[in-house]
Amino acid sequence: MAKKIILLGPPGVGKGTVADKLTKKLNLPHIATGDMLRDNTEKKTPLGIKAKSFMDKGLLVPDEVVIEMVRQRLKQDDCKDGFVLDGFPRTINQAEKIDDLNFDEVINLQATDDIIIKRLNNRRVCSKCGSIFHLDYIKPKQEGICDKCNGKLIQREDDKDEAIKERLKVYRSLTEPLISYFKNKGILVEVDGSKTPKEVFESVVRVVS
Ligand code: AP5
Ligand code: MG
């Protein structure tokens, strides 16, 4: 049976880190709207140019742009046996637009703002393959170089202090209400995202098994 999972949670809680391992384990596509938007900004597509001004400031890209992008992606063949959504939905309006998809679980990762800020300040991502590292917690073997593809590690534009503050504000006002939304549907499962990467992953695997 197709497995459809949503990873919900504040910026920097570890959605991408968990999704990467989980999709490999379940052999499902990892659909991360942030990654898709960044791919578009790098390629300077019309969508990417529009999205960049919002993303760099830590604001959400307008719903209609993101909803259409996800709708198109979910039509692709690799999604027929399920998928893991990471970073979508992010507003009640986005959630309503995918209500028809019958999700199995919405996993809500949580951690305090202090933990999140420490994670985001020292995150490094591969400019080539998008792999995620942390200067203290998930260190690359060689400084500045991706373990997986030897690409250059960079800091995301929105991992600067001002943008982090804005992203947390936006999360509280627009995304946090989704917790009650999915709780009311009976498909929300809470996972403590403040534990070690291994512990968080094991908790998530228990939820989906
Ligand atoms: P997006 O890329 O989705 O950013 P985000 O939600 O802010 O989340 P992050 O990717 O920053 O964090 P994460 O939870 O994936 O954490 P990670 O695993 O990297 O979106 C970016 C922007 O795109 C948005 O601001 C918006 O503009 C736009 N956008 C995207 N989706 C949209 C939508 N649906 N609608 C409108 N606009 C949208 O981990 C963080 C760090 O912590 C890493 O360094 C990692 O190594 C480390 N780490 C992870 N787990 C652990 C652990 N357990 N212990 C210690 N360290 C850990
Ligand atoms: Mg992410």
XYZ file of N, CA and C and ligand atoms in Angstrom:
685
model
N 0.836 -1.203 0.000
C 0.000 0.000 0.000
C 0.874 1.258 0.000
N 0.441 2.252 -0.738
C 1.230 3.491 -0.801
C 1.323 4.130 0.583
N 2.502 4.661 0.881
C 2.724 5.280 2.190
C 2.914 6.780 1.976
N 2.079 7.566 2.624
C 2.173 9.021 2.456
C 2.412 9.671 3.818
N 3.544 10.332 3.918
C 3.979 10.865 5.214
C 4.281 12.362 5.077
N 3.901 13.115 6.099
C 4.283 14.535 6.161
C 5.215 14.719 7.355
N 6.332 15.427 7.130
C 7.203 15.818 8.249
C 6.953 17.284 8.550
N 6.427 17.523 9.732
C 6.067 18.880 10.144
C 7.062 19.320 11.225
N 7.249 20.623 11.359
C 8.126 21.093 12.438
C 8.765 22.413 12.092
N 9.278 23.110 13.091
C 9.886 24.419 12.869
C 11.146 24.346 12.011
N 11.598 25.499 11.500
C 12.838 25.533 10.733
C 13.986 24.982 11.571
N 14.820 24.155 10.972
C 16.027 23.702 11.647
C 15.839 22.604 12.666
N 14.632 22.065 12.792
C 14.406 21.020 13.800
C 15.014 19.681 13.365
N 15.260 19.544 12.055
C 15.874 18.299 11.562
C 15.009 17.528 10.582
N 14.049 18.203 9.949
C 13.168 17.527 8.980
C 13.963 16.924 7.820
N 14.849 17.730 7.240
C 15.616 17.269 6.079
C 16.540 16.110 6.433
N 17.144 16.192 7.616
C 18.085 15.150 8.060
C 17.352 13.820 8.225
N 16.181 13.854 8.856
C 15.399 12.626 9.058
C 14.846 12.126 7.717
N 14.326 13.067 6.914
C 13.689 12.670 5.650
C 14.683 11.971 4.727
N 15.909 12.433 4.744
C 16.921 11.842 3.873
C 17.100 10.350 4.186
N 17.219 10.044 5.477
C 17.419 8.638 5.877
C 16.138 7.827 5.697
N 15.005 8.435 6.063
C 13.729 7.724 6.025
C 13.353 7.338 4.585
N 13.561 8.250 3.653
C 13.178 7.956 2.262
C 14.081 6.869 1.689
N 15.335 6.835 2.141
C 16.226 5.760 1.667
C 15.731 4.435 2.232
N 15.376 4.438 3.509
C 14.920 3.196 4.145
C 13.619 2.690 3.512
N 12.689 3.609 3.252
C 11.376 3.195 2.734
C 11.339 3.170 1.199
N 12.431 3.622 0.598
C 12.500 3.699 -0.859
C 11.363 4.551 -1.440
N 11.211 5.722 -0.881
C 10.174 6.658 -1.325
C 10.838 7.973 -1.735
N 10.202 8.747 -2.625
C 10.787 10.054 -2.956
C 10.686 11.057 -1.801
N 11.718 11.857 -1.666
C 11.775 12.913 -0.648
C 11.380 14.218 -1.336
N 10.217 14.715 -0.973
C 9.729 15.922 -1.639
C 9.838 17.088 -0.673
N 10.895 17.861 -0.855
C 11.191 18.975 0.052
C 11.001 20.272 -0.727
N 9.974 21.024 -0.357
C 9.687 22.239 -1.134
C 10.842 23.242 -1.060
N 11.508 23.327 0.091
C 12.661 24.234 0.205
C 13.743 23.858 -0.810
N 14.032 22.555 -0.922
C 15.060 22.098 -1.880
C 14.622 22.391 -3.317
N 13.344 22.156 -3.596
C 12.848 22.395 -4.966
C 12.944 23.883 -5.313
N 12.603 24.722 -4.337
C 12.666 26.173 -4.583
C 14.116 26.619 -4.759
N 15.022 26.078 -3.905
C 16.444 26.458 -4.024
C 17.021 26.018 -5.372
N 16.582 24.852 -5.837
C 17.023 24.366 -7.142
C 16.598 25.377 -8.224
N 15.390 25.878 -8.102
C 14.895 26.873 -9.064
C 15.636 28.202 -8.959
N 15.998 28.584 -7.729
C 16.712 29.873 -7.604
C 18.117 29.743 -8.214
N 18.745 28.577 -8.014
C 20.086 28.386 -8.597
C 20.034 28.423 -10.117
N 18.982 27.821 -10.669
C 18.861 27.782 -12.136
C 18.262 29.072 -12.694
N 17.923 29.983 -11.799
C 17.336 31.278 -12.185
C 16.110 31.121 -13.082
N 15.267 30.159 -12.761
C 13.992 30.015 -13.487
C 13.084 31.163 -13.040
N 12.015 31.467 -13.804
C 11.090 32.531 -13.371
C 10.551 32.257 -11.962
N 10.234 30.988 -11.679
C 9.743 30.627 -10.337
C 10.822 30.914 -9.284
N 12.063 30.542 -9.606
C 13.179 30.726 -8.677
C 13.450 32.187 -8.398
N 13.382 33.016 -9.436
C 13.647 34.451 -9.269
C 12.580 35.056 -8.355
N 11.335 34.634 -8.563
C 10.237 35.137 -7.731
C 10.421 34.666 -6.272
N 10.778 33.375 -6.115
C 10.861 32.787 -4.771
C 12.012 33.374 -3.949
N 13.125 33.695 -4.615
C 14.345 34.083 -3.890
C 14.128 35.279 -2.959
N 13.374 36.260 -3.424
C 13.196 37.470 -2.614
C 12.481 37.147 -1.300
N 11.591 36.170 -1.332
C 10.894 35.768 -0.108
C 11.815 34.924 0.773
N 12.475 33.949 0.148
C 13.270 32.974 0.912
C 14.419 33.637 1.667
N 15.136 34.537 1.003
C 16.299 35.161 1.641
C 15.902 35.943 2.890
N 14.662 36.446 2.902
C 14.196 37.212 4.078
C 13.571 36.308 5.129
N 13.419 35.028 4.811
C 12.803 34.105 5.774
C 11.283 34.099 5.695
N 10.742 34.669 4.608
C 9.276 34.699 4.453
C 8.810 33.522 3.605
N 7.528 33.180 3.707
C 7.003 32.096 2.887
C 6.791 32.576 1.456
N 7.052 31.690 0.519
C 6.756 31.936 -0.888
C 5.228 31.834 -1.019
N 4.595 32.682 -1.873
C 3.123 32.665 -1.934
C 2.547 31.271 -2.184
N 1.443 30.998 -1.500
C 0.801 29.678 -1.558
C 0.606 29.166 -2.986
N 0.067 30.032 -3.856
C -0.314 29.527 -5.186
C 0.908 28.976 -5.929
N 2.056 29.599 -5.731
C 3.289 29.152 -6.417
C 3.684 27.767 -5.907
N 3.683 27.620 -4.581
C 4.175 26.379 -3.970
C 3.177 25.229 -4.198
N 1.893 25.527 -4.071
C 0.880 24.472 -4.232
C 0.960 23.887 -5.642
N 1.076 24.750 -6.632
C 1.136 24.273 -8.023
C 2.410 23.434 -8.241
N 3.526 23.896 -7.655
C 4.795 23.170 -7.794
C 4.670 21.759 -7.207
N 4.039 21.649 -6.045
C 3.897 20.338 -5.383
C 2.910 19.457 -6.159
N 1.811 20.036 -6.583
C 0.811 19.282 -7.365
C 1.477 18.633 -8.585
N 2.296 19.406 -9.294
C 2.987 18.885 -10.489
C 3.940 17.756 -10.108
N 4.650 17.950 -9.005
C 5.643 16.955 -8.579
C 4.967 15.631 -8.203
N 3.806 15.740 -7.529
C 3.133 14.523 -7.053
C 2.516 13.711 -8.194
N 2.391 14.346 -9.356
C 1.837 13.624 -10.519
C 2.882 12.701 -11.139
N 4.152 12.890 -10.755
C 5.206 12.093 -11.394
C 5.138 10.639 -10.932
N 5.625 9.788 -11.825
C 5.482 8.350 -11.649
C 6.057 7.811 -10.337
N 7.180 8.399 -9.891
C 7.844 7.863 -8.690
C 7.021 8.088 -7.425
N 5.938 8.864 -7.519
C 5.119 9.139 -6.321
C 3.962 8.150 -6.172
N 3.833 7.234 -7.099
C 2.631 6.377 -7.056
C 2.626 5.425 -5.858
N 3.801 5.088 -5.315
C 3.844 4.219 -4.137
C 4.014 5.002 -2.839
N 3.810 6.303 -2.919
C 3.895 7.134 -1.721
C 5.058 8.110 -1.782
N 5.200 8.892 -0.714
C 6.230 9.937 -0.686
C 6.328 10.515 0.725
N 7.428 11.198 0.966
C 7.596 11.915 2.236
C 7.658 13.408 1.914
N 6.707 14.158 2.431
C 6.699 15.611 2.229
C 7.463 16.279 3.367
N 8.395 17.143 3.017
C 9.222 17.842 4.009
C 9.125 19.342 3.716
N 8.500 20.070 4.641
C 8.360 21.523 4.446
C 7.090 21.916 3.720
N 6.217 20.991 3.513
C 4.913 21.238 2.893
C 3.920 20.259 3.484
N 2.723 20.671 3.877
C 2.196 22.029 3.842
C 2.763 22.904 4.961
N 2.663 24.204 4.751
C 3.207 25.180 5.696
C 2.163 26.207 6.112
N 0.975 26.124 5.502
C -0.143 27.003 5.882
C -1.405 26.136 5.833
N -2.449 26.615 6.518
C -3.719 25.877 6.497
C -4.223 25.770 5.050
N -4.087 26.850 4.310
C -4.529 26.833 2.907
C -3.811 25.739 2.112
N -2.500 25.600 2.308
C -1.753 24.538 1.598
C -2.270 23.164 2.018
N -2.531 22.995 3.311
C -2.992 21.692 3.807
C -4.349 21.339 3.197
N -5.219 22.336 3.104
C -6.553 22.066 2.546
C -6.474 21.625 1.095
N -5.455 22.125 0.396
C -5.334 21.798 -1.030
C -4.851 20.365 -1.253
N -4.351 19.705 -0.217
C -3.918 18.310 -0.407
C -4.717 17.357 0.497
N -5.841 17.864 0.967
C -6.704 17.085 1.859
C -7.159 15.766 1.254
N -7.254 15.748 -0.060
C -7.766 14.559 -0.760
C -6.748 13.418 -0.786
N -5.521 13.635 -0.316
C -4.470 12.622 -0.523
C -4.416 11.528 0.540
N -5.204 11.652 1.588
C -5.255 10.614 2.632
C -3.886 10.224 3.184
N -3.323 11.098 3.965
C -2.001 10.837 4.535
C -2.066 9.778 5.636
N -1.008 8.979 5.734
C -0.948 7.948 6.775
C -0.547 8.561 8.107
N 0.544 9.343 8.095
C 1.012 9.963 9.336
C 1.535 11.371 9.063
N 1.299 12.242 10.028
C 1.960 13.545 10.041
C 2.859 13.522 11.264
N 4.160 13.542 11.035
C 5.108 13.449 12.145
C 5.544 14.859 12.520
N 5.243 15.238 13.753
C 5.571 16.592 14.202
C 6.842 16.565 15.041
N 7.951 17.030 14.463
C 9.219 17.103 15.196
C 9.244 18.414 15.980
N 9.661 18.326 17.237
C 9.692 19.534 18.061
C 11.007 19.678 18.816
N 11.457 20.921 18.972
C 12.622 21.232 19.820
C 12.491 22.695 20.234
N 13.205 23.094 21.267
C 13.099 24.486 21.731
C 13.810 25.429 20.750
N 13.468 26.717 20.845
C 14.110 27.712 19.964
C 15.627 27.733 20.159
N 16.081 27.554 21.404
C 17.531 27.558 21.673
C 18.249 26.492 20.862
N 17.666 25.299 20.870
C 18.265 24.174 20.126
C 18.241 24.473 18.627
N 17.110 24.957 18.165
C 16.946 25.241 16.735
C 17.964 26.276 16.250
N 18.126 27.338 17.036
C 19.037 28.411 16.622
C 20.477 27.887 16.549
N 20.858 27.044 17.531
C 22.217 26.459 17.493
C 22.386 25.574 16.256
N 21.332 24.850 15.912
C 21.434 23.974 14.736
C 21.563 24.787 13.454
N 20.781 25.862 13.362
C 20.794 26.635 12.108
C 22.058 27.472 11.955
N 22.548 28.029 13.078
C 23.742 28.877 12.992
C 24.933 28.122 12.418
N 25.029 26.857 12.750
C 26.212 26.095 12.320
C 25.895 25.000 11.302
N 24.778 25.160 10.614
C 24.482 24.201 9.538
C 25.344 24.526 8.314
N 25.788 23.510 7.636
C 26.437 23.673 6.336
C 25.782 22.684 5.377
N 25.558 23.120 4.152
C 24.932 22.228 3.169
C 25.815 22.126 1.938
N 25.726 20.988 1.268
C 26.552 20.794 0.070
C 25.949 21.583 -1.088
N 26.777 22.388 -1.745
C 26.290 23.214 -2.857
C 25.965 22.349 -4.073
N 26.463 21.077 -4.071
C 26.246 20.221 -5.240
C 25.086 19.252 -5.015
N 25.105 18.501 -3.885
C 24.087 17.446 -3.713
C 23.091 17.763 -2.598
N 23.284 18.850 -1.871
C 22.313 19.257 -0.848
C 22.450 18.533 0.491
N 23.434 17.631 0.636
C 23.602 16.923 1.917
C 23.772 17.934 3.057
N 23.252 17.534 4.237
C 23.207 18.470 5.367
C 24.228 18.073 6.435
N 24.999 19.043 6.921
C 25.986 18.810 7.988
C 25.809 19.856 9.083
N 26.526 19.628 10.184
C 26.553 20.624 11.257
C 27.979 20.677 11.795
N 28.476 21.890 12.029
C 29.888 22.031 12.399
C 30.233 21.341 13.712
N 29.233 21.161 14.617
C 29.507 20.475 15.886
C 28.883 19.081 15.953
N 27.654 18.942 15.436
C 26.902 17.708 15.693
C 27.025 16.650 14.593
N 27.085 17.104 13.343
C 27.159 16.134 12.227
C 28.269 16.634 11.306
N 29.508 16.397 11.771
C 30.655 17.042 11.131
C 31.032 16.358 9.825
N 31.387 17.133 8.815
C 31.947 16.512 7.600
C 33.337 15.958 7.932
N 33.735 14.895 7.241
C 35.047 14.294 7.544
C 36.167 15.286 7.243
N 35.985 16.041 6.149
C 37.000 17.023 5.762
C 36.352 18.406 5.790
N 37.019 19.362 6.428
C 36.386 20.680 6.598
C 35.989 21.298 5.261
N 34.736 21.728 5.171
C 34.278 22.468 3.979
C 33.951 21.608 2.781
N 34.095 20.272 2.921
C 33.904 19.385 1.765
C 32.837 18.339 2.091
N 31.941 18.086 1.134
C 30.875 17.100 1.339
C 31.432 15.675 1.340
N 31.016 14.880 2.346
C 31.455 13.476 2.452
C 30.995 12.654 1.252
N 29.797 13.030 0.724
C 29.178 12.152 -0.276
C 29.652 12.424 -1.695
N 29.865 13.724 -2.039
C 30.177 14.007 -3.459
C 31.375 14.937 -3.625
N 32.050 15.269 -2.520
C 33.195 16.197 -2.564
C 32.832 17.620 -2.958
N 31.517 17.928 -2.991
C 31.095 19.299 -3.305
C 31.489 20.260 -2.189
N 31.404 21.568 -2.501
C 31.779 22.596 -1.503
C 30.616 22.804 -0.529
N 30.923 22.873 0.773
C 29.882 23.134 1.769
C 29.699 24.647 1.937
N 28.442 25.058 1.958
C 28.142 26.483 2.084
C 27.111 26.718 3.199
N 26.958 27.991 3.577
C 25.908 28.352 4.538
C 24.717 28.875 3.732
N 23.518 28.438 4.090
C 22.335 28.923 3.385
C 22.128 30.403 3.665
N 21.682 31.137 2.641
C 21.401 32.574 2.758
C 20.467 32.870 3.943
N 19.484 31.969 4.163
C 18.490 32.231 5.216
C 18.925 31.673 6.578
N 20.180 31.244 6.701
C 20.695 30.819 8.011
C 21.455 31.945 8.715
N 21.254 33.177 8.262
C 21.813 34.339 8.966
C 20.806 34.738 10.054
N 21.315 35.392 11.119
C 20.494 35.673 12.313
C 19.123 36.298 12.028
N 19.122 37.365 11.195
C 17.860 38.082 10.941
C 16.822 37.164 10.298
N 17.269 36.395 9.296
C 16.337 35.506 8.580
C 15.863 34.375 9.492
N 16.746 33.886 10.371
C 16.334 32.815 11.303
C 15.210 33.337 12.195
N 15.374 34.562 12.722
C 14.348 35.150 13.598
C 13.016 35.240 12.863
N 13.085 35.704 11.616
C 11.866 35.872 10.818
C 11.210 34.511 10.551
N 12.032 33.495 10.248
C 11.472 32.165 9.942
C 10.746 31.602 11.157
N 11.313 31.836 12.346
C 10.650 31.330 13.560
C 9.323 32.054 13.790
N 9.311 33.356 13.496
C 8.074 34.138 13.651
C 7.002 33.627 12.678
N 7.423 33.447 11.437
C 6.497 32.966 10.403
C 5.979 31.576 10.774
N 6.877 30.742 11.295
C 6.465 29.388 11.719
C 5.348 29.488 12.760
N 5.574 30.329 13.800
C 4.586 30.430 14.879
C 3.227 30.892 14.357
N 3.232 31.872 13.450
C 1.930 32.422 13.054
C 1.255 31.596 11.967
N 1.997 31.055 11.016
C 1.326 30.408 9.879
C 1.396 28.888 9.866
N 2.455 28.306 10.406
C 2.633 26.847 10.284
C 2.205 26.101 11.550
N 2.466 26.679 12.719
C 2.122 25.984 13.962
C 0.640 25.593 14.044
N -0.277 26.422 13.512
C -1.698 26.022 13.551
C -1.976 24.678 12.871
N -1.041 24.208 12.051
C -1.244 22.905 11.390
C -1.210 21.744 12.389
N -0.585 21.975 13.543
C -0.517 20.908 14.547
C -1.949 20.539 14.965
N -2.765 21.531 15.318
C -4.159 21.248 15.702
C -4.942 20.723 14.509
N -4.659 21.268 13.357
C -5.376 20.857 12.131
C -5.239 19.340 11.926
N -4.002 18.840 12.024
C -3.792 17.400 11.781
C -4.158 16.560 13.013
N -4.054 17.172 14.202
C -4.484 16.466 15.415
C -5.976 16.158 15.306
N -6.724 17.134 14.839
C -8.177 16.946 14.689
C -8.511 15.859 13.684
N -7.616 15.625 12.753
C -7.843 14.562 11.771
C -7.397 13.195 12.309
N -6.721 13.219 13.477
C -6.305 11.967 14.106
C -5.064 11.321 13.503
N -4.264 12.096 12.761
C -3.093 11.475 12.109
C -1.773 12.101 12.577
N -1.824 12.945 13.613
C -0.594 13.595 14.078
C 0.134 12.731 15.104
N 1.446 12.575 14.925
C 2.257 11.862 15.914
C 3.414 12.776 16.315
N 3.597 12.956 17.624
C 4.666 13.836 18.112
C 5.975 13.053 18.242
N 7.077 13.649 17.790
C 8.395 13.050 17.994
C 9.323 14.133 18.556
N 10.056 13.770 19.609
C 10.989 14.708 20.227
C 12.216 14.873 19.323
N 12.316 16.051 18.700
C 13.410 16.305 17.764
C 14.671 16.794 18.441
N 14.653 16.896 19.779
C 15.827 17.444 20.459
C 16.885 16.382 20.773
N 16.542 15.113 20.529
C 17.485 14.014 20.822
C 18.582 13.944 19.743
N 19.451 12.944 19.865
C 20.531 12.810 18.876
C 19.920 12.400 17.527
N 20.661 12.651 16.426
C 20.125 12.274 15.112
C 19.693 10.798 15.068
N 20.489 9.914 15.703
C 20.173 8.480 15.683
C 18.855 8.212 16.424
N 18.719 8.830 17.606
C 17.497 8.620 18.408
C 16.261 9.157 17.693
N 16.408 10.335 17.078
C 15.260 10.921 16.369
C 14.851 10.000 15.220
N 15.841 9.535 14.470
C 15.533 8.656 13.337
C 14.831 7.378 13.809
N 15.347 6.789 14.888
C 14.730 5.544 15.386
C 13.279 5.776 15.830
N 13.015 6.917 16.468
C 11.638 7.218 16.880
C 10.726 7.342 15.662
N 11.229 7.997 14.623
C 10.413 8.185 13.417
C 10.146 6.833 12.744
N 11.154 5.985 12.709
C 10.976 4.662 12.094
C 9.918 3.865 12.864
N 9.949 3.986 14.206
C 8.931 3.270 15.008
C 7.526 3.750 14.643
N 7.400 5.051 14.411
C 6.083 5.616 14.089
C 5.563 5.060 12.756
N 6.431 4.974 11.764
C 5.948 4.592 10.432
C 5.887 3.077 10.225
N 6.470 2.308 11.157
C 6.483 0.855 10.944
C 5.179 0.231 11.415
P 13.036 24.895 4.001
O 14.237 24.560 3.238
O 11.947 23.906 4.112
O 13.489 25.400 5.426
P 12.883 25.200 6.904
O 11.524 24.676 7.045
O 13.125 26.522 7.520
O 13.653 24.049 7.479
P 15.163 23.796 7.355
O 15.471 23.137 6.056
O 15.893 25.067 7.659
O 15.415 22.824 8.578
P 15.197 21.255 8.720
O 14.089 21.034 9.662
O 15.145 20.589 7.397
O 16.540 20.898 9.475
P 17.875 20.147 8.965
O 17.614 18.693 8.810
O 18.485 20.869 7.830
O 12.403 26.225 3.412
C 13.205 27.328 3.092
C 12.355 28.465 2.576
O 11.677 28.054 1.364
C 11.226 28.935 3.501
O 11.660 29.861 4.468
C 10.262 29.553 2.481
O 10.708 30.806 2.060
C 10.358 28.582 1.313
N 9.397 27.476 1.416
C 9.680 26.149 1.550
N 8.548 25.421 1.624
C 7.528 26.312 1.518
C 6.126 26.168 1.550
N 5.540 24.984 1.702
N 5.369 27.297 1.424
C 5.925 28.506 1.279
N 7.265 28.714 1.253
C 8.061 27.622 1.379
O 18.784 20.318 10.273
C 19.214 21.598 10.719
C 20.635 21.496 11.273
O 20.617 20.689 12.446
C 21.647 20.814 10.338
O 22.905 21.407 10.513
C 21.678 19.346 10.814
O 22.923 18.745 10.534
C 21.443 19.524 12.310
N 20.670 18.421 12.918
C 19.603 17.767 12.377
N 19.113 16.863 13.270
C 19.885 16.984 14.386
C 19.865 16.336 15.668
N 18.960 15.403 15.970
N 20.824 16.709 16.571
C 21.732 17.658 16.279
N 21.791 18.311 15.089
C 20.879 17.976 14.162
Mg 15.157 21.246 5.396
